């Protein structure tokens, strides 16, 4: 069974997808972490993020692994733990540009489909997972929340001060706009997806709503 959860940054997709995977005994696939991994390698190796040929080589050769640990899921690139390194403001600022390259998307989508094939139940989270990667998914959800709430959540997640919430919300809106306006696989509500605005819902309430649709 494949369940997709798409939505903008800070909409609670990751937390919800992780909790859902735990509840259903499935595997959690964080597709954003894959685009972040390509971005990190590009930045570390001094590759210009506009250079499609160089990004193509990175996307083709990168080995991305997910491993469950007691502190949540860890992400490895070529055997190195990059779980924290892919969540920096620098990666945040560049990932939309990297992920808009068709050659990068093609390679990541192929990897995502391969990973899903190996598991019975997969909860996939991202921007295009219900629209492009798994258009025939068993269940599709689209999560959203207002920008102020999403800014608050990101600040909490990244340990930033409350007076940074407005700045974070602004950056989130800019990233949403880039992700939604790109020509390839933009952020859209997938056909057949259930839309959930969780601005005023906590994790349990969001999860409860989703589980109602799976029953
Ligand atoms: O979910 P996230 O914030 O970790 O995603 C990081 C970026 O990766 C996001 O700004 C857009 C891109 N992304 C994408 O283009 N397609 C996906 N399926 C997942 C993420």
PDB file of C-alpha atoms and ligand atoms in Angstrom:
ATOM      1  CA  UNK A   1       0.000   0.000   0.000  1.00  0.00           C
ATOM      2  CA  UNK A   2       1.265   3.465  -0.903  1.00  0.00           C
ATOM      3  CA  UNK A   3       0.037   6.554   0.949  1.00  0.00           C
ATOM      4  CA  UNK A   4       1.226   9.966  -0.231  1.00  0.00           C
ATOM      5  CA  UNK A   5       1.366  13.139   1.852  1.00  0.00           C
ATOM      6  CA  UNK A   6       2.157  16.326  -0.032  1.00  0.00           C
ATOM      7  CA  UNK A   7       2.130  19.945   1.029  1.00  0.00           C
ATOM      8  CA  UNK A   8       4.229  23.052   1.593  1.00  0.00           C
ATOM      9  CA  UNK A   9       7.073  23.503   4.079  1.00  0.00           C
ATOM     10  CA  UNK A  10       5.982  23.422   7.706  1.00  0.00           C
ATOM     11  CA  UNK A  11       2.580  21.871   6.988  1.00  0.00           C
ATOM     12  CA  UNK A  12       3.342  19.006   9.366  1.00  0.00           C
ATOM     13  CA  UNK A  13       3.893  16.410   6.638  1.00  0.00           C
ATOM     14  CA  UNK A  14       7.046  14.919   8.136  1.00  0.00           C
ATOM     15  CA  UNK A  15       5.707  14.535  11.651  1.00  0.00           C
ATOM     16  CA  UNK A  16       2.412  13.176  10.364  1.00  0.00           C
ATOM     17  CA  UNK A  17       4.027  10.799   7.859  1.00  0.00           C
ATOM     18  CA  UNK A  18       6.406   9.456  10.506  1.00  0.00           C
ATOM     19  CA  UNK A  19       3.570   8.902  12.986  1.00  0.00           C
ATOM     20  CA  UNK A  20       1.404   7.286  10.324  1.00  0.00           C
ATOM     21  CA  UNK A  21       4.217   4.930   9.282  1.00  0.00           C
ATOM     22  CA  UNK A  22       4.661   3.908  12.921  1.00  0.00           C
ATOM     23  CA  UNK A  23       0.939   3.350  13.393  1.00  0.00           C
ATOM     24  CA  UNK A  24       0.605   1.256  10.220  1.00  0.00           C
ATOM     25  CA  UNK A  25       3.927  -0.554  10.578  1.00  0.00           C
ATOM     26  CA  UNK A  26       5.086   0.912   7.276  1.00  0.00           C
ATOM     27  CA  UNK A  27       8.174   2.612   5.942  1.00  0.00           C
ATOM     28  CA  UNK A  28       8.501   6.401   5.914  1.00  0.00           C
ATOM     29  CA  UNK A  29      10.010   7.863   2.760  1.00  0.00           C
ATOM     30  CA  UNK A  30      11.140  11.488   3.063  1.00  0.00           C
ATOM     31  CA  UNK A  31      11.588  12.645  -0.545  1.00  0.00           C
ATOM     32  CA  UNK A  32      12.569  16.186   0.515  1.00  0.00           C
ATOM     33  CA  UNK A  33      15.598  14.699   2.298  1.00  0.00           C
ATOM     34  CA  UNK A  34      16.706  13.269  -1.056  1.00  0.00           C
ATOM     35  CA  UNK A  35      16.641  16.690  -2.785  1.00  0.00           C
ATOM     36  CA  UNK A  36      18.382  18.138   0.272  1.00  0.00           C
ATOM     37  CA  UNK A  37      21.097  15.477  -0.010  1.00  0.00           C
ATOM     38  CA  UNK A  38      21.832  16.380  -3.640  1.00  0.00           C
ATOM     39  CA  UNK A  39      21.913  20.052  -2.621  1.00  0.00           C
ATOM     40  CA  UNK A  40      24.330  19.399   0.240  1.00  0.00           C
ATOM     41  CA  UNK A  41      26.752  17.454  -1.955  1.00  0.00           C
ATOM     42  CA  UNK A  42      26.606  20.196  -4.616  1.00  0.00           C
ATOM     43  CA  UNK A  43      27.310  22.938  -2.063  1.00  0.00           C
ATOM     44  CA  UNK A  44      30.112  20.985  -0.412  1.00  0.00           C
ATOM     45  CA  UNK A  45      31.801  20.250  -3.712  1.00  0.00           C
ATOM     46  CA  UNK A  46      31.525  23.844  -4.914  1.00  0.00           C
ATOM     47  CA  UNK A  47      29.159  22.982  -7.771  1.00  0.00           C
ATOM     48  CA  UNK A  48      27.198  25.916  -9.145  1.00  0.00           C
ATOM     49  CA  UNK A  49      23.537  25.075  -8.472  1.00  0.00           C
ATOM     50  CA  UNK A  50      22.662  26.325 -11.962  1.00  0.00           C
ATOM     51  CA  UNK A  51      24.988  23.770 -13.578  1.00  0.00           C
ATOM     52  CA  UNK A  52      22.600  21.024 -14.737  1.00  0.00           C
ATOM     53  CA  UNK A  53      25.332  18.697 -16.064  1.00  0.00           C
ATOM     54  CA  UNK A  54      27.221  18.676 -12.755  1.00  0.00           C
ATOM     55  CA  UNK A  55      24.017  18.223 -10.756  1.00  0.00           C
ATOM     56  CA  UNK A  56      23.070  15.382 -13.059  1.00  0.00           C
ATOM     57  CA  UNK A  57      26.324  13.595 -12.220  1.00  0.00           C
ATOM     58  CA  UNK A  58      25.709  14.048  -8.492  1.00  0.00           C
ATOM     59  CA  UNK A  59      22.099  12.825  -8.746  1.00  0.00           C
ATOM     60  CA  UNK A  60      23.179   9.812 -10.812  1.00  0.00           C
ATOM     61  CA  UNK A  61      25.963   8.683  -8.507  1.00  0.00           C
ATOM     62  CA  UNK A  62      24.763   9.654  -5.030  1.00  0.00           C
ATOM     63  CA  UNK A  63      23.842   6.746  -2.728  1.00  0.00           C
ATOM     64  CA  UNK A  64      21.098   7.846  -0.318  1.00  0.00           C
ATOM     65  CA  UNK A  65      20.136   5.547   2.553  1.00  0.00           C
ATOM     66  CA  UNK A  66      17.546   5.864   5.288  1.00  0.00           C
ATOM     67  CA  UNK A  67      17.984   4.094   8.609  1.00  0.00           C
ATOM     68  CA  UNK A  68      15.652   4.048  11.599  1.00  0.00           C
ATOM     69  CA  UNK A  69      17.227   4.919  14.956  1.00  0.00           C
ATOM     70  CA  UNK A  70      15.930   5.583  18.462  1.00  0.00           C
ATOM     71  CA  UNK A  71      16.104   9.336  17.669  1.00  0.00           C
ATOM     72  CA  UNK A  72      14.076   9.036  14.483  1.00  0.00           C
ATOM     73  CA  UNK A  73      15.140   8.425  10.927  1.00  0.00           C
ATOM     74  CA  UNK A  74      18.739   9.048   9.896  1.00  0.00           C
ATOM     75  CA  UNK A  75      19.835   9.943   6.385  1.00  0.00           C
ATOM     76  CA  UNK A  76      23.130   8.720   4.950  1.00  0.00           C
ATOM     77  CA  UNK A  77      24.867   9.860   1.789  1.00  0.00           C
ATOM     78  CA  UNK A  78      27.596   7.596   0.491  1.00  0.00           C
ATOM     79  CA  UNK A  79      27.763   6.063   3.975  1.00  0.00           C
ATOM     80  CA  UNK A  80      28.027   9.382   5.861  1.00  0.00           C
ATOM     81  CA  UNK A  81      25.384  10.506   8.361  1.00  0.00           C
ATOM     82  CA  UNK A  82      24.099  13.828   6.977  1.00  0.00           C
ATOM     83  CA  UNK A  83      20.831  13.969   8.971  1.00  0.00           C
ATOM     84  CA  UNK A  84      21.698  17.339  10.555  1.00  0.00           C
ATOM     85  CA  UNK A  85      23.780  18.721   7.673  1.00  0.00           C
ATOM     86  CA  UNK A  86      20.790  18.742   5.273  1.00  0.00           C
ATOM     87  CA  UNK A  87      18.704  20.950   7.618  1.00  0.00           C
ATOM     88  CA  UNK A  88      20.901  24.075   7.590  1.00  0.00           C
ATOM     89  CA  UNK A  89      19.666  27.498   6.382  1.00  0.00           C
ATOM     90  CA  UNK A  90      22.147  27.202   3.486  1.00  0.00           C
ATOM     91  CA  UNK A  91      20.532  23.989   2.248  1.00  0.00           C
ATOM     92  CA  UNK A  92      17.074  25.525   2.847  1.00  0.00           C
ATOM     93  CA  UNK A  93      18.020  28.481   0.655  1.00  0.00           C
ATOM     94  CA  UNK A  94      19.305  26.381  -2.265  1.00  0.00           C
ATOM     95  CA  UNK A  95      17.171  23.236  -2.336  1.00  0.00           C
ATOM     96  CA  UNK A  96      14.306  24.719  -4.375  1.00  0.00           C
ATOM     97  CA  UNK A  97      16.698  25.655  -7.196  1.00  0.00           C
ATOM     98  CA  UNK A  98      18.403  22.257  -7.176  1.00  0.00           C
ATOM     99  CA  UNK A  99      15.110  20.371  -7.085  1.00  0.00           C
ATOM    100  CA  UNK A 100      13.765  22.335 -10.064  1.00  0.00           C
ATOM    101  CA  UNK A 101      16.313  20.720 -12.426  1.00  0.00           C
ATOM    102  CA  UNK A 102      14.522  18.028 -14.481  1.00  0.00           C
ATOM    103  CA  UNK A 103      17.644  15.811 -14.524  1.00  0.00           C
ATOM    104  CA  UNK A 104      17.758  15.816 -10.717  1.00  0.00           C
ATOM    105  CA  UNK A 105      14.043  15.051 -10.391  1.00  0.00           C
ATOM    106  CA  UNK A 106      14.207  12.207 -12.899  1.00  0.00           C
ATOM    107  CA  UNK A 107      16.923  10.431 -10.878  1.00  0.00           C
ATOM    108  CA  UNK A 108      15.254  11.017  -7.501  1.00  0.00           C
ATOM    109  CA  UNK A 109      11.836   9.880  -8.725  1.00  0.00           C
ATOM    110  CA  UNK A 110      13.380   6.653 -10.068  1.00  0.00           C
ATOM    111  CA  UNK A 111      15.029   6.027  -6.682  1.00  0.00           C
ATOM    112  CA  UNK A 112      11.756   6.747  -4.849  1.00  0.00           C
ATOM    113  CA  UNK A 113       9.865   4.224  -6.978  1.00  0.00           C
ATOM    114  CA  UNK A 114      12.587   1.629  -6.414  1.00  0.00           C
ATOM    115  CA  UNK A 115      12.513   2.100  -2.659  1.00  0.00           C
ATOM    116  CA  UNK A 116       8.701   1.806  -2.593  1.00  0.00           C
ATOM    117  CA  UNK A 117       8.790  -1.456  -4.558  1.00  0.00           C
ATOM    118  CA  UNK A 118      10.738  -3.116  -1.765  1.00  0.00           C
ATOM    119  CA  UNK A 119       8.138  -2.505   0.953  1.00  0.00           C
ATOM    120  CA  UNK A 120       4.585  -3.583   1.652  1.00  0.00           C
ATOM    121  CA  UNK A 121       3.399  -0.312   3.187  1.00  0.00           C
ATOM    122  CA  UNK A 122       5.065   2.990   2.335  1.00  0.00           C
ATOM    123  CA  UNK A 123       4.164   6.471   3.520  1.00  0.00           C
ATOM    124  CA  UNK A 124       5.717   8.934   1.092  1.00  0.00           C
ATOM    125  CA  UNK A 125       6.060  12.593   1.883  1.00  0.00           C
ATOM    126  CA  UNK A 126       6.966  15.476  -0.440  1.00  0.00           C
ATOM    127  CA  UNK A 127       5.679  17.929  -3.031  1.00  0.00           C
ATOM    128  CA  UNK A 128       4.840  15.758  -6.054  1.00  0.00           C
ATOM    129  CA  UNK A 129       4.445  12.288  -4.568  1.00  0.00           C
ATOM    130  CA  UNK A 130       0.700  11.993  -5.275  1.00  0.00           C
ATOM    131  CA  UNK A 131       0.774  13.919  -8.553  1.00  0.00           C
ATOM    132  CA  UNK A 132       3.877  12.564 -10.320  1.00  0.00           C
ATOM    133  CA  UNK A 133       5.772   9.885  -8.399  1.00  0.00           C
ATOM    134  CA  UNK A 134       2.823   7.699  -7.376  1.00  0.00           C
ATOM    135  CA  UNK A 135      -0.248   8.956  -9.252  1.00  0.00           C
ATOM    136  CA  UNK A 136      -1.953   5.608  -8.547  1.00  0.00           C
ATOM    137  CA  UNK A 137      -1.261   5.640  -4.801  1.00  0.00           C
ATOM    138  CA  UNK A 138      -3.872   3.899  -2.642  1.00  0.00           C
ATOM    139  CA  UNK A 139      -4.486   7.054  -0.599  1.00  0.00           C
ATOM    140  CA  UNK A 140      -3.398  10.647  -1.188  1.00  0.00           C
ATOM    141  CA  UNK A 141      -3.416  13.548   1.248  1.00  0.00           C
ATOM    142  CA  UNK A 142      -2.494  17.214   0.891  1.00  0.00           C
ATOM    143  CA  UNK A 143      -1.641  18.994   4.140  1.00  0.00           C
ATOM    144  CA  UNK A 144      -1.554  22.756   4.550  1.00  0.00           C
ATOM    145  CA  UNK A 145      -1.531  25.390   7.291  1.00  0.00           C
ATOM    146  CA  UNK A 146      -1.343  29.174   7.313  1.00  0.00           C
ATOM    147  CA  UNK A 147       2.162  30.722   6.951  1.00  0.00           C
ATOM    148  CA  UNK A 148       2.288  32.142  10.496  1.00  0.00           C
ATOM    149  CA  UNK A 149       1.573  28.717  11.981  1.00  0.00           C
ATOM    150  CA  UNK A 150       4.095  27.071   9.671  1.00  0.00           C
ATOM    151  CA  UNK A 151       6.729  29.647  10.675  1.00  0.00           C
ATOM    152  CA  UNK A 152       6.055  28.882  14.347  1.00  0.00           C
ATOM    153  CA  UNK A 153       6.464  25.140  13.786  1.00  0.00           C
ATOM    154  CA  UNK A 154       9.725  25.549  11.851  1.00  0.00           C
ATOM    155  CA  UNK A 155      11.142  27.849  14.563  1.00  0.00           C
ATOM    156  CA  UNK A 156      10.313  25.244  17.203  1.00  0.00           C
ATOM    157  CA  UNK A 157      11.737  22.421  15.076  1.00  0.00           C
ATOM    158  CA  UNK A 158      15.006  24.212  14.400  1.00  0.00           C
ATOM    159  CA  UNK A 159      15.332  25.732  17.875  1.00  0.00           C
ATOM    160  CA  UNK A 160      15.136  29.337  16.639  1.00  0.00           C
ATOM    161  CA  UNK A 161      13.879  32.195  18.799  1.00  0.00           C
ATOM    162  CA  UNK A 162      10.234  33.320  18.719  1.00  0.00           C
ATOM    163  CA  UNK A 163      11.228  36.725  17.277  1.00  0.00           C
ATOM    164  CA  UNK A 164      12.473  34.909  14.160  1.00  0.00           C
ATOM    165  CA  UNK A 165       9.027  33.475  13.360  1.00  0.00           C
ATOM    166  CA  UNK A 166       8.096  36.276  10.955  1.00  0.00           C
ATOM    167  CA  UNK A 167      11.377  35.942   9.030  1.00  0.00           C
ATOM    168  CA  UNK A 168      11.001  32.172   8.859  1.00  0.00           C
ATOM    169  CA  UNK A 169       7.384  32.508   7.649  1.00  0.00           C
ATOM    170  CA  UNK A 170       8.596  34.883   4.911  1.00  0.00           C
ATOM    171  CA  UNK A 171      11.298  32.422   3.773  1.00  0.00           C
ATOM    172  CA  UNK A 172       8.733  29.609   3.786  1.00  0.00           C
ATOM    173  CA  UNK A 173       6.346  31.618   1.595  1.00  0.00           C
ATOM    174  CA  UNK A 174       9.211  32.368  -0.838  1.00  0.00           C
ATOM    175  CA  UNK A 175      10.130  28.680  -1.022  1.00  0.00           C
ATOM    176  CA  UNK A 176       6.442  27.724  -1.529  1.00  0.00           C
ATOM    177  CA  UNK A 177       6.210  30.178  -4.372  1.00  0.00           C
ATOM    178  CA  UNK A 178       9.325  28.718  -6.074  1.00  0.00           C
ATOM    179  CA  UNK A 179       8.116  25.139  -5.521  1.00  0.00           C
ATOM    180  CA  UNK A 180       4.615  25.948  -6.817  1.00  0.00           C
ATOM    181  CA  UNK A 181       5.626  27.951  -9.880  1.00  0.00           C
ATOM    182  CA  UNK A 182       8.322  25.719 -11.356  1.00  0.00           C
ATOM    183  CA  UNK A 183       7.482  24.147 -14.684  1.00  0.00           C
ATOM    184  CA  UNK A 184       8.354  20.579 -13.733  1.00  0.00           C
ATOM    185  CA  UNK A 185       6.360  18.759 -11.037  1.00  0.00           C
ATOM    186  CA  UNK A 186       5.192  21.879  -9.191  1.00  0.00           C
ATOM    187  CA  UNK A 187       3.622  21.691  -5.764  1.00  0.00           C
ATOM    188  CA  UNK A 188      -0.072  21.064  -6.508  1.00  0.00           C
ATOM    189  CA  UNK A 189      -2.978  19.367  -4.829  1.00  0.00           C
ATOM    190  CA  UNK A 190      -2.857  15.953  -6.559  1.00  0.00           C
ATOM    191  CA  UNK A 191      -5.971  14.704  -8.322  1.00  0.00           C
ATOM    192  CA  UNK A 192      -7.920  12.592  -5.840  1.00  0.00           C
ATOM    193  CA  UNK A 193      -6.109  13.909  -2.755  1.00  0.00           C
ATOM    194  CA  UNK A 194      -7.913  14.690   0.486  1.00  0.00           C
ATOM    195  CA  UNK A 195      -7.022  18.232   1.585  1.00  0.00           C
ATOM    196  CA  UNK A 196      -6.458  18.848   5.290  1.00  0.00           C
ATOM    197  CA  UNK A 197      -5.788  22.329   6.656  1.00  0.00           C
ATOM    198  CA  UNK A 198      -4.193  21.622  10.021  1.00  0.00           C
ATOM    199  CA  UNK A 199      -3.580  25.246  11.136  1.00  0.00           C
ATOM    200  CA  UNK A 200      -5.749  24.501  14.169  1.00  0.00           C
ATOM    201  CA  UNK A 201      -5.115  20.777  14.530  1.00  0.00           C
ATOM    202  CA  UNK A 202      -2.408  19.023  16.526  1.00  0.00           C
ATOM    203  CA  UNK A 203      -0.627  15.872  15.381  1.00  0.00           C
ATOM    204  CA  UNK A 204      -3.135  13.482  16.959  1.00  0.00           C
ATOM    205  CA  UNK A 205      -6.078  15.318  15.420  1.00  0.00           C
ATOM    206  CA  UNK A 206      -4.438  15.350  11.979  1.00  0.00           C
ATOM    207  CA  UNK A 207      -3.601  11.668  12.286  1.00  0.00           C
ATOM    208  CA  UNK A 208      -7.148  10.879  13.395  1.00  0.00           C
ATOM    209  CA  UNK A 209      -8.556  12.609  10.295  1.00  0.00           C
ATOM    210  CA  UNK A 210      -6.233  10.652   8.012  1.00  0.00           C
ATOM    211  CA  UNK A 211      -7.018   7.332   9.691  1.00  0.00           C
ATOM    212  CA  UNK A 212     -10.741   7.969   9.152  1.00  0.00           C
ATOM    213  CA  UNK A 213     -10.111   7.972   5.402  1.00  0.00           C
ATOM    214  CA  UNK A 214      -8.085   4.746   5.581  1.00  0.00           C
ATOM    215  CA  UNK A 215     -10.776   2.852   7.485  1.00  0.00           C
TER     216      UNK A 215
HETATM  217  O1  LIG B   1      10.052  18.836   2.556  1.00  0.00           O
HETATM  218  P1  LIG B   1      11.374  19.582   2.572  1.00  0.00           P
HETATM  219  O2  LIG B   1      11.272  20.980   3.122  1.00  0.00           O
HETATM  220  O3  LIG B   1      12.462  18.814   3.214  1.00  0.00           O
HETATM  221  O4  LIG B   1      11.754  19.728   1.013  1.00  0.00           O
HETATM  222  C1  LIG B   1      12.889  20.438   0.603  1.00  0.00           C
HETATM  223  C2  LIG B   1      12.714  20.936  -0.815  1.00  0.00           C
HETATM  224  O5  LIG B   1      12.782  19.837  -1.724  1.00  0.00           O
HETATM  225  C3  LIG B   1      11.444  21.684  -1.132  1.00  0.00           C
HETATM  226  O6  LIG B   1      11.615  23.077  -1.015  1.00  0.00           O
HETATM  227  C4  LIG B   1      11.140  21.309  -2.556  1.00  0.00           C
HETATM  228  C5  LIG B   1      11.900  20.046  -2.800  1.00  0.00           C
HETATM  229  N1  LIG B   1      11.050  18.863  -2.934  1.00  0.00           N
HETATM  230  C6  LIG B   1      10.549  18.598  -4.169  1.00  0.00           C
HETATM  231  O7  LIG B   1      10.758  19.370  -5.085  1.00  0.00           O
HETATM  232  N2  LIG B   1       9.829  17.474  -4.380  1.00  0.00           N
HETATM  233  C7  LIG B   1       9.577  16.617  -3.382  1.00  0.00           C
HETATM  234  N3  LIG B   1       8.869  15.508  -3.628  1.00  0.00           N
HETATM  235  C8  LIG B   1      10.071  16.892  -2.078  1.00  0.00           C
HETATM  236  C9  LIG B   1      10.784  18.046  -1.873  1.00  0.00           C
END
